Every structure is written in C-alpha cells, then in structure tokens.
Amino acid sequence: MYTDRANRINVVDVATKQVSTILEDKAAEPVNVSFSSDNNWLMYVRVAPNQFSMVYVYNLNEKKEYPVTDKWYGSSQPVFSTDGKYPVFTSARDFNPTYGSLEWNHVYNDLGGVCLALLSKETPSPFLEKDDWDSVASKDDEKKEEAGKPVVKIDPDGLADRIVSVPVQGSRYSNFYSDGKKVYYQRSGNTYMYDLKKQKEEVIIEKGVLAIEPLRTKALVAKGKTLYVIDIPSAKVELKDSVKLTNMKITTDYAKEWAQIFDEGWRAFRDGFYVENMHGVDWKAMKDKYAVFLPYVKNRLGLNYVIGEMIGELNCGHAYINTGEVKSAERIRTGMLGAEISRDKSGFFRLEKILPGASWSKKLRSPLTDAGIDAKEGEYIVAIDGVPTNTVNDMYQLLVGKANVPTELALNTKPQLAGARKVVISPLVEEATLYHYNWVQENVKKSRCCFRW
C-alpha cells in the first residue's frame, strides 16, 4: 500500500504485482494509512471541506469507504489495535481554556486528547463500571480471544457516536500503539502507557520514543542518539543494554548516490508538478540533457547546481533544491560589546556610546553595563586579553572566537596603557537584538512625549 502525489491510495498485490487505486482525494494526499490485523480494512486520514482532518476506514472486499469521525473535530494519527476492536487516534475535542498571562482572554494550547472508536456495536466501552462478576466474565472473554486470530468487525452505522475518550490530560499526542488492553502514546517527549483494565496511566519511558516492530514481538526505544531493543513493555522500562553503533561504518559511492539523487529529483517533478504538461517542456529530454554533466560532478554543491539548472527549464517560481549534506567549516563567532566604538588618532579605541538595554537579560544588555564593570562612554579600550589595541588595524580581530567567552579588557580614561584598569566580561554573540530593543524603547519615549490628554 502506498500514496502518491496524485492524492491516491494504491494497493499492490504482491503475488500478481497488480496495482489497484482505492481512492483519489481532490483536496490533499491521504495520510496515516494502515491495514487492519486481518488485512480486510484500511484506515487513513483525509481532509474535510472545512479543513478539519477526518479518520476513515475502507472495506477492501466491498470497495467502500466509511467515516469513523465527523468533520466537527480534527482527528489524526489513527492506528488499529492489534485485537481489531478499536482505532486509537488523537482528536481535538476539548478546549481546555486557560487565561493568558498578558491579556484578559482565553488561550487554547491543549486541545488534543486520546480517543478510541468502538468498531462493533457489540464491543462495550472499556470505561464501563465493573463489579466482581464482570471481572470473572472478562477473564473468560480473554481466553476466547487468545484462541482465535482477531477478525475485525466494523458496524459503520453510528460509528462516530461510539467514540470514547481516554481520561488523560489535554495535550499533543502522537506515536500510538495498542493491543486492545493497553494504549501506548507519546506526550511532551515521554512515552506513556494507559492500562484499560486498571484505568491507569503510567510513564514508561522518560524522554524516549517507542516503536513496535511489525511482528509485534520486540520494540525499539530511541532515547537521544541511543537505541535499545526491548520486549514490548507492560510497565516502566529500565534501559540497560544499548545497541552498539560505534563500529557501524557506511561506505558511500558518491558517483552512484548523486546519480540517484538526480534521478529522484527529476521524478519528483515529473510526478508532482502542478500541471501535467510540464509547462510544455519535454521533461524526458531535460533529464537526458543534464544527465551528461553527472560524471563531472565532484561535490554536492556541483550536483545541486546541475539539478537547479534542470529545474530552471520549467520557468516556474517556488521550485527549489535543498543543499543536502554539505561539509562546512565550524563558524567562529566574534564577540560583540554592545557599544558604538571609534578609533582614536592614538590608535586606541574609544567608547562613543554604550547601549543601555535591559539589566535583567544577557541578550538585551551590553556586557559593559554589568554591575561592577563601571565602563563609561568616553573611555578607551587600550588592550584585549593583554594585546594592546593600538597594535591592530581592527579591534574586533582581537574578539574573534570570544563570543560568550570570559575576556579581559583594559579600560582607561586616557588613550594610553599606563594607569588602565582591567575588567572581565563575556562578549555577546550578536548585537542586533540589543539594537532593536533600544530602538523600541527610544520610540516609546518619543510617543509618550507627544501624547496629550
């Protein structure tokens, strides 16, 4: 199964290699497409006319589509539970308003929740109240379920009215998986598990992503740049043995890789250009025309140039090529002082103006205004880290690599080394933010002066 740039869902018969188009969406490419456990159904997300995303299921035998959700709530990222009972998805159904800190109005940041759709009318809500007799009956049901392969039964009539919410806080949710008894999801960088039987949520991986492999026997955990292979967890995970990646080496044949990138770029335009006639350009001929340059490409920038020239033949705007993997030198930041400085005839450098800024923010103040530095306009910077400034053409060459690095300045009321006092500051990475802040403050003062009751 795959989608394409014509907004179609296509299914490939592996045995016959025959491709069947399931549907074609006029508005956008369907996303989050997946098979049910019995391979009789597809589930996916399409955009409704009001621009809200809706979850659908498609019966491959009947060749018919049914909506799971309605157009009044944005719903996305659905997956079938492996027991075939529920689609699990996120949906923005609760406003969860809070008051903004700076205005007397509501802020809606956490609309998302976790939802289950009861596919069959016979499937009870997992959130029904239970007594001791229900507990015994549920154990008998579990034995029956284990005996046979799950068959997905969907009653389309009234399906949107059989959606239940998992009682978790409003947030942004993603990365769903469920075996019908537990629901796994990601929130705020952590992986959680909700036990439907115990009605309890538990964080099982802190700052880590969980991925279940297709056979559903193992899981991969990505935590930072470290990977772990574990059993599918049923409680909080203790990560011990990571996958050893230190000895993994990849040899790249750049000539072949660049030829492949060129070909894929050409095909992306062939299949995805907004008009099929390619602005009247013979696109196959353009490929042949520019492919002759590939043997002479020696780096990625050269490849980008060739692809860019080929794209230019279409004479259209908003058609770009990204730089890709390009090696670049590490940028060395020059430290800035948040001040206007001039060169004196003595060769030393004079502080003409120190930008005042805001004392409470490092980004919004000159380091020369820090308490205890006591630098004043009209003073001279006569040395930086022991190097006299009158020995260089540009004072800033002594500040190369000094951004956010403790740096010693020698300040004097006279353009001379004798009698100078030494202070240590951490120069800024950039001054644009400080200049903008002061520009705003100066205009605020002007507006106050001009205001009349």
PDB file of N, CA and C in Angstrom, residues 86-142:
ATOM      1  N   TYR A  86     -10.484  -1.562  18.308  1.00  0.00           N
ATOM      2  CA  TYR A  86     -10.518  -0.099  18.366  1.00  0.00           C
ATOM      3  C   TYR A  86      -9.531   0.521  17.374  1.00  0.00           C
ATOM      4  N   PRO A  87      -9.903   1.599  16.730  1.00  0.00           N
ATOM      5  CA  PRO A  87      -8.880   2.522  16.229  1.00  0.00           C
ATOM      6  C   PRO A  87      -8.509   3.464  17.375  1.00  0.00           C
ATOM      7  N   VAL A  88      -7.234   3.712  17.548  1.00  0.00           N
ATOM      8  CA  VAL A  88      -6.752   4.675  18.531  1.00  0.00           C
ATOM      9  C   VAL A  88      -6.253   5.889  17.766  1.00  0.00           C
ATOM     10  N   PHE A  89      -6.644   7.075  18.165  1.00  0.00           N
ATOM     11  CA  PHE A  89      -6.241   8.283  17.443  1.00  0.00           C
ATOM     12  C   PHE A  89      -6.285   9.474  18.384  1.00  0.00           C
ATOM     13  N   THR A  90      -5.746  10.576  17.926  1.00  0.00           N
ATOM     14  CA  THR A  90      -5.833  11.817  18.697  1.00  0.00           C
ATOM     15  C   THR A  90      -6.857  12.724  18.049  1.00  0.00           C
ATOM     16  N   SER A  91      -7.563  13.465  18.879  1.00  0.00           N
ATOM     17  CA  SER A  91      -8.615  14.334  18.366  1.00  0.00           C
ATOM     18  C   SER A  91      -8.736  15.567  19.247  1.00  0.00           C
ATOM     19  N   ALA A  92      -8.953  16.715  18.614  1.00  0.00           N
ATOM     20  CA  ALA A  92      -9.091  17.982  19.344  1.00  0.00           C
ATOM     21  C   ALA A  92     -10.567  18.191  19.657  1.00  0.00           C
ATOM     22  N   ARG A  93     -11.016  17.724  20.817  1.00  0.00           N
ATOM     23  CA  ARG A  93     -12.433  17.750  21.171  1.00  0.00           C
ATOM     24  C   ARG A  93     -12.724  18.561  22.427  1.00  0.00           C
ATOM     25  N   ASP A  94     -11.702  18.945  23.156  1.00  0.00           N
ATOM     26  CA  ASP A  94     -11.891  19.705  24.395  1.00  0.00           C
ATOM     27  C   ASP A  94     -11.066  20.980  24.327  1.00  0.00           C
ATOM     28  N   PHE A  95     -11.684  22.105  24.635  1.00  0.00           N
ATOM     29  CA  PHE A  95     -10.975  23.383  24.546  1.00  0.00           C
ATOM     30  C   PHE A  95      -9.914  23.542  25.634  1.00  0.00           C
ATOM     31  N   ASN A  96     -10.188  23.055  26.827  1.00  0.00           N
ATOM     32  CA  ASN A  96      -9.244  23.185  27.942  1.00  0.00           C
ATOM     33  C   ASN A  96      -8.693  24.607  28.053  1.00  0.00           C
ATOM     34  N   PRO A  97      -9.548  25.626  28.198  1.00  0.00           N
ATOM     35  CA  PRO A  97      -9.065  27.011  28.182  1.00  0.00           C
ATOM     36  C   PRO A  97      -8.304  27.390  29.447  1.00  0.00           C
ATOM     37  N   THR A  98      -7.329  28.231  29.278  1.00  0.00           N
ATOM     38  CA  THR A  98      -6.639  28.878  30.396  1.00  0.00           C
ATOM     39  C   THR A  98      -6.555  30.358  30.061  1.00  0.00           C
ATOM     40  N   TYR A  99      -6.416  31.183  31.101  1.00  0.00           N
ATOM     41  CA  TYR A  99      -6.292  32.614  30.866  1.00  0.00           C
ATOM     42  C   TYR A  99      -4.861  32.961  30.497  1.00  0.00           C
ATOM     43  N   GLY A 100      -4.713  33.807  29.467  1.00  0.00           N
ATOM     44  CA  GLY A 100      -3.395  34.281  29.097  1.00  0.00           C
ATOM     45  C   GLY A 100      -2.812  35.174  30.182  1.00  0.00           C
ATOM     46  N   SER A 101      -1.499  35.212  30.274  1.00  0.00           N
ATOM     47  CA  SER A 101      -0.835  35.993  31.321  1.00  0.00           C
ATOM     48  C   SER A 101      -0.808  37.479  31.007  1.00  0.00           C
ATOM     49  N   LEU A 102      -0.916  37.852  29.723  1.00  0.00           N
ATOM     50  CA  LEU A 102      -0.754  39.253  29.354  1.00  0.00           C
ATOM     51  C   LEU A 102      -2.043  39.906  28.871  1.00  0.00           C
ATOM     52  N   GLU A 103      -3.100  39.127  28.716  1.00  0.00           N
ATOM     53  CA  GLU A 103      -4.347  39.727  28.271  1.00  0.00           C
ATOM     54  C   GLU A 103      -5.521  39.002  28.924  1.00  0.00           C
ATOM     55  N   TRP A 104      -6.615  39.682  29.056  1.00  0.00           N
ATOM     56  CA  TRP A 104      -7.792  39.102  29.708  1.00  0.00           C
ATOM     57  C   TRP A 104      -8.579  38.314  28.671  1.00  0.00           C
ATOM     58  N   ASN A 105      -8.032  37.153  28.332  1.00  0.00           N
ATOM     59  CA  ASN A 105      -8.656  36.343  27.297  1.00  0.00           C
ATOM     60  C   ASN A 105      -8.212  34.897  27.467  1.00  0.00           C
ATOM     61  N   HIS A 106      -8.931  34.005  26.801  1.00  0.00           N
ATOM     62  CA  HIS A 106      -8.600  32.591  26.898  1.00  0.00           C
ATOM     63  C   HIS A 106      -7.499  32.203  25.921  1.00  0.00           C
ATOM     64  N   VAL A 107      -6.712  31.230  26.333  1.00  0.00           N
ATOM     65  CA  VAL A 107      -5.675  30.629  25.490  1.00  0.00           C
ATOM     66  C   VAL A 107      -5.992  29.146  25.366  1.00  0.00           C
ATOM     67  N   TYR A 108      -5.907  28.615  24.145  1.00  0.00           N
ATOM     68  CA  TYR A 108      -6.249  27.211  23.906  1.00  0.00           C
ATOM     69  C   TYR A 108      -5.021  26.494  23.351  1.00  0.00           C
ATOM     70  N   ASN A 109      -4.236  25.912  24.238  1.00  0.00           N
ATOM     71  CA  ASN A 109      -2.992  25.257  23.839  1.00  0.00           C
ATOM     72  C   ASN A 109      -3.065  23.736  23.855  1.00  0.00           C
ATOM     73  N   ASP A 110      -3.995  23.167  24.613  1.00  0.00           N
ATOM     74  CA  ASP A 110      -4.012  21.720  24.832  1.00  0.00           C
ATOM     75  C   ASP A 110      -5.357  21.127  24.454  1.00  0.00           C
ATOM     76  N   LEU A 111      -5.696  21.185  23.173  1.00  0.00           N
ATOM     77  CA  LEU A 111      -6.984  20.684  22.706  1.00  0.00           C
ATOM     78  C   LEU A 111      -6.979  19.176  22.477  1.00  0.00           C
ATOM     79  N   GLY A 112      -5.804  18.600  22.247  1.00  0.00           N
ATOM     80  CA  GLY A 112      -5.723  17.205  21.849  1.00  0.00           C
ATOM     81  C   GLY A 112      -5.978  16.234  22.977  1.00  0.00           C
ATOM     82  N   GLY A 113      -6.577  15.096  22.630  1.00  0.00           N
ATOM     83  CA  GLY A 113      -6.794  14.012  23.581  1.00  0.00           C
ATOM     84  C   GLY A 113      -6.591  12.679  22.884  1.00  0.00           C
ATOM     85  N   VAL A 114      -6.759  11.593  23.608  1.00  0.00           N
ATOM     86  CA  VAL A 114      -6.635  10.243  23.061  1.00  0.00           C
ATOM     87  C   VAL A 114      -8.034   9.631  23.003  1.00  0.00           C
ATOM     88  N   CYS A 115      -8.404   9.111  21.832  1.00  0.00           N
ATOM     89  CA  CYS A 115      -9.739   8.559  21.638  1.00  0.00           C
ATOM     90  C   CYS A 115      -9.681   7.133  21.113  1.00  0.00           C
ATOM     91  N   LEU A 116     -10.743   6.369  21.431  1.00  0.00           N
ATOM     92  CA  LEU A 116     -10.961   5.038  20.886  1.00  0.00           C
ATOM     93  C   LEU A 116     -12.320   5.044  20.196  1.00  0.00           C
ATOM     94  N   ALA A 117     -12.432   4.351  19.067  1.00  0.00           N
ATOM     95  CA  ALA A 117     -13.722   4.171  18.410  1.00  0.00           C
ATOM     96  C   ALA A 117     -14.119   2.701  18.559  1.00  0.00           C
ATOM     97  N   LEU A 118     -15.313   2.445  19.052  1.00  0.00           N
ATOM     98  CA  LEU A 118     -15.790   1.074  19.228  1.00  0.00           C
ATOM     99  C   LEU A 118     -16.325   0.601  17.879  1.00  0.00           C
ATOM    100  N   LEU A 119     -15.536  -0.198  17.172  1.00  0.00           N
ATOM    101  CA  LEU A 119     -15.865  -0.563  15.791  1.00  0.00           C
ATOM    102  C   LEU A 119     -17.149  -1.384  15.699  1.00  0.00           C
ATOM    103  N   SER A 120     -17.322  -2.299  16.611  1.00  0.00           N
ATOM    104  CA  SER A 120     -18.520  -3.138  16.598  1.00  0.00           C
ATOM    105  C   SER A 120     -19.509  -2.642  17.637  1.00  0.00           C
ATOM    106  N   LYS A 121     -20.793  -2.744  17.295  1.00  0.00           N
ATOM    107  CA  LYS A 121     -21.825  -2.366  18.258  1.00  0.00           C
ATOM    108  C   LYS A 121     -21.808  -3.284  19.475  1.00  0.00           C
ATOM    109  N   GLU A 122     -21.227  -4.476  19.319  1.00  0.00           N
ATOM    110  CA  GLU A 122     -21.187  -5.437  20.412  1.00  0.00           C
ATOM    111  C   GLU A 122     -20.025  -5.181  21.376  1.00  0.00           C
ATOM    112  N   THR A 123     -19.104  -4.306  20.984  1.00  0.00           N
ATOM    113  CA  THR A 123     -17.943  -4.032  21.837  1.00  0.00           C
ATOM    114  C   THR A 123     -18.313  -3.018  22.905  1.00  0.00           C
ATOM    115  N   PRO A 124     -18.216  -3.397  24.170  1.00  0.00           N
ATOM    116  CA  PRO A 124     -18.549  -2.446  25.238  1.00  0.00           C
ATOM    117  C   PRO A 124     -17.418  -1.436  25.439  1.00  0.00           C
ATOM    118  N   SER A 125     -17.756  -0.328  25.997  1.00  0.00           N
ATOM    119  CA  SER A 125     -16.736   0.663  26.325  1.00  0.00           C
ATOM    120  C   SER A 125     -15.796   0.101  27.391  1.00  0.00           C
ATOM    121  N   PRO A 126     -14.503   0.278  27.233  1.00  0.00           N
ATOM    122  CA  PRO A 126     -13.570  -0.199  28.264  1.00  0.00           C
ATOM    123  C   PRO A 126     -13.651   0.612  29.551  1.00  0.00           C
ATOM    124  N   PHE A 127     -14.467   1.658  29.551  1.00  0.00           N
ATOM    125  CA  PHE A 127     -14.554   2.514  30.733  1.00  0.00           C
ATOM    126  C   PHE A 127     -15.864   2.322  31.499  1.00  0.00           C
ATOM    127  N   LEU A 128     -16.574   1.205  31.212  1.00  0.00           N
ATOM    128  CA  LEU A 128     -17.774   0.900  31.981  1.00  0.00           C
ATOM    129  C   LEU A 128     -17.397   0.512  33.407  1.00  0.00           C
ATOM    130  N   GLU A 129     -18.275   0.818  34.340  1.00  0.00           N
ATOM    131  CA  GLU A 129     -18.062   0.392  35.725  1.00  0.00           C
ATOM    132  C   GLU A 129     -18.167  -1.126  35.795  1.00  0.00           C
ATOM    133  N   LYS A 130     -17.326  -1.774  36.587  1.00  0.00           N
ATOM    134  CA  LYS A 130     -17.294  -3.227  36.678  1.00  0.00           C
ATOM    135  C   LYS A 130     -17.436  -3.670  38.132  1.00  0.00           C
ATOM    136  N   ASP A 131     -18.061  -4.846  38.300  1.00  0.00           N
ATOM    137  CA  ASP A 131     -18.096  -5.461  39.625  1.00  0.00           C
ATOM    138  C   ASP A 131     -17.348  -6.786  39.560  1.00  0.00           C
ATOM    139  N   ASP A 132     -17.425  -7.592  40.609  1.00  0.00           N
ATOM    140  CA  ASP A 132     -16.675  -8.842  40.669  1.00  0.00           C
ATOM    141  C   ASP A 132     -17.115  -9.824  39.591  1.00  0.00           C
ATOM    142  N   TRP A 133     -18.432  -9.849  39.278  1.00  0.00           N
ATOM    143  CA  TRP A 133     -18.917 -10.781  38.257  1.00  0.00           C
ATOM    144  C   TRP A 133     -18.375 -10.401  36.885  1.00  0.00           C
ATOM    145  N   ASP A 134     -18.281  -9.102  36.613  1.00  0.00           N
ATOM    146  CA  ASP A 134     -17.717  -8.648  35.349  1.00  0.00           C
ATOM    147  C   ASP A 134     -16.271  -9.073  35.220  1.00  0.00           C
ATOM    148  N   SER A 135     -15.517  -9.063  36.315  1.00  0.00           N
ATOM    149  CA  SER A 135     -14.111  -9.444  36.288  1.00  0.00           C
ATOM    150  C   SER A 135     -13.950 -10.900  35.888  1.00  0.00           C
ATOM    151  N   VAL A 136     -14.829 -11.773  36.405  1.00  0.00           N
ATOM    152  CA  VAL A 136     -14.774 -13.198  36.042  1.00  0.00           C
ATOM    153  C   VAL A 136     -15.112 -13.376  34.571  1.00  0.00           C
ATOM    154  N   ALA A 137     -16.149 -12.667  34.103  1.00  0.00           N
ATOM    155  CA  ALA A 137     -16.559 -12.781  32.696  1.00  0.00           C
ATOM    156  C   ALA A 137     -15.475 -12.279  31.760  1.00  0.00           C
ATOM    157  N   SER A 138     -14.778 -11.222  32.153  1.00  0.00           N
ATOM    158  CA  SER A 138     -13.745 -10.663  31.292  1.00  0.00           C
ATOM    159  C   SER A 138     -12.591 -11.634  31.115  1.00  0.00           C
ATOM    160  N   LYS A 139     -12.286 -12.423  32.173  1.00  0.00           N
ATOM    161  CA  LYS A 139     -11.219 -13.421  32.049  1.00  0.00           C
ATOM    162  C   LYS A 139     -11.601 -14.496  31.049  1.00  0.00           C
ATOM    163  N   ASP A 140     -12.903 -14.917  31.043  1.00  0.00           N
ATOM    164  CA  ASP A 140     -13.369 -15.902  30.067  1.00  0.00           C
ATOM    165  C   ASP A 140     -13.278 -15.351  28.657  1.00  0.00           C
ATOM    166  N   ASP A 141     -13.606 -14.050  28.480  1.00  0.00           N
ATOM    167  CA  ASP A 141     -13.509 -13.416  27.169  1.00  0.00           C
ATOM    168  C   ASP A 141     -12.074 -13.382  26.679  1.00  0.00           C
ATOM    169  N   GLU A 142     -11.127 -13.128  27.593  1.00  0.00           N
ATOM    170  CA  GLU A 142      -9.723 -13.075  27.206  1.00  0.00           C
ATOM    171  C   GLU A 142      -9.251 -14.429  26.677  1.00  0.00           C
TER     172      GLU A 142
END
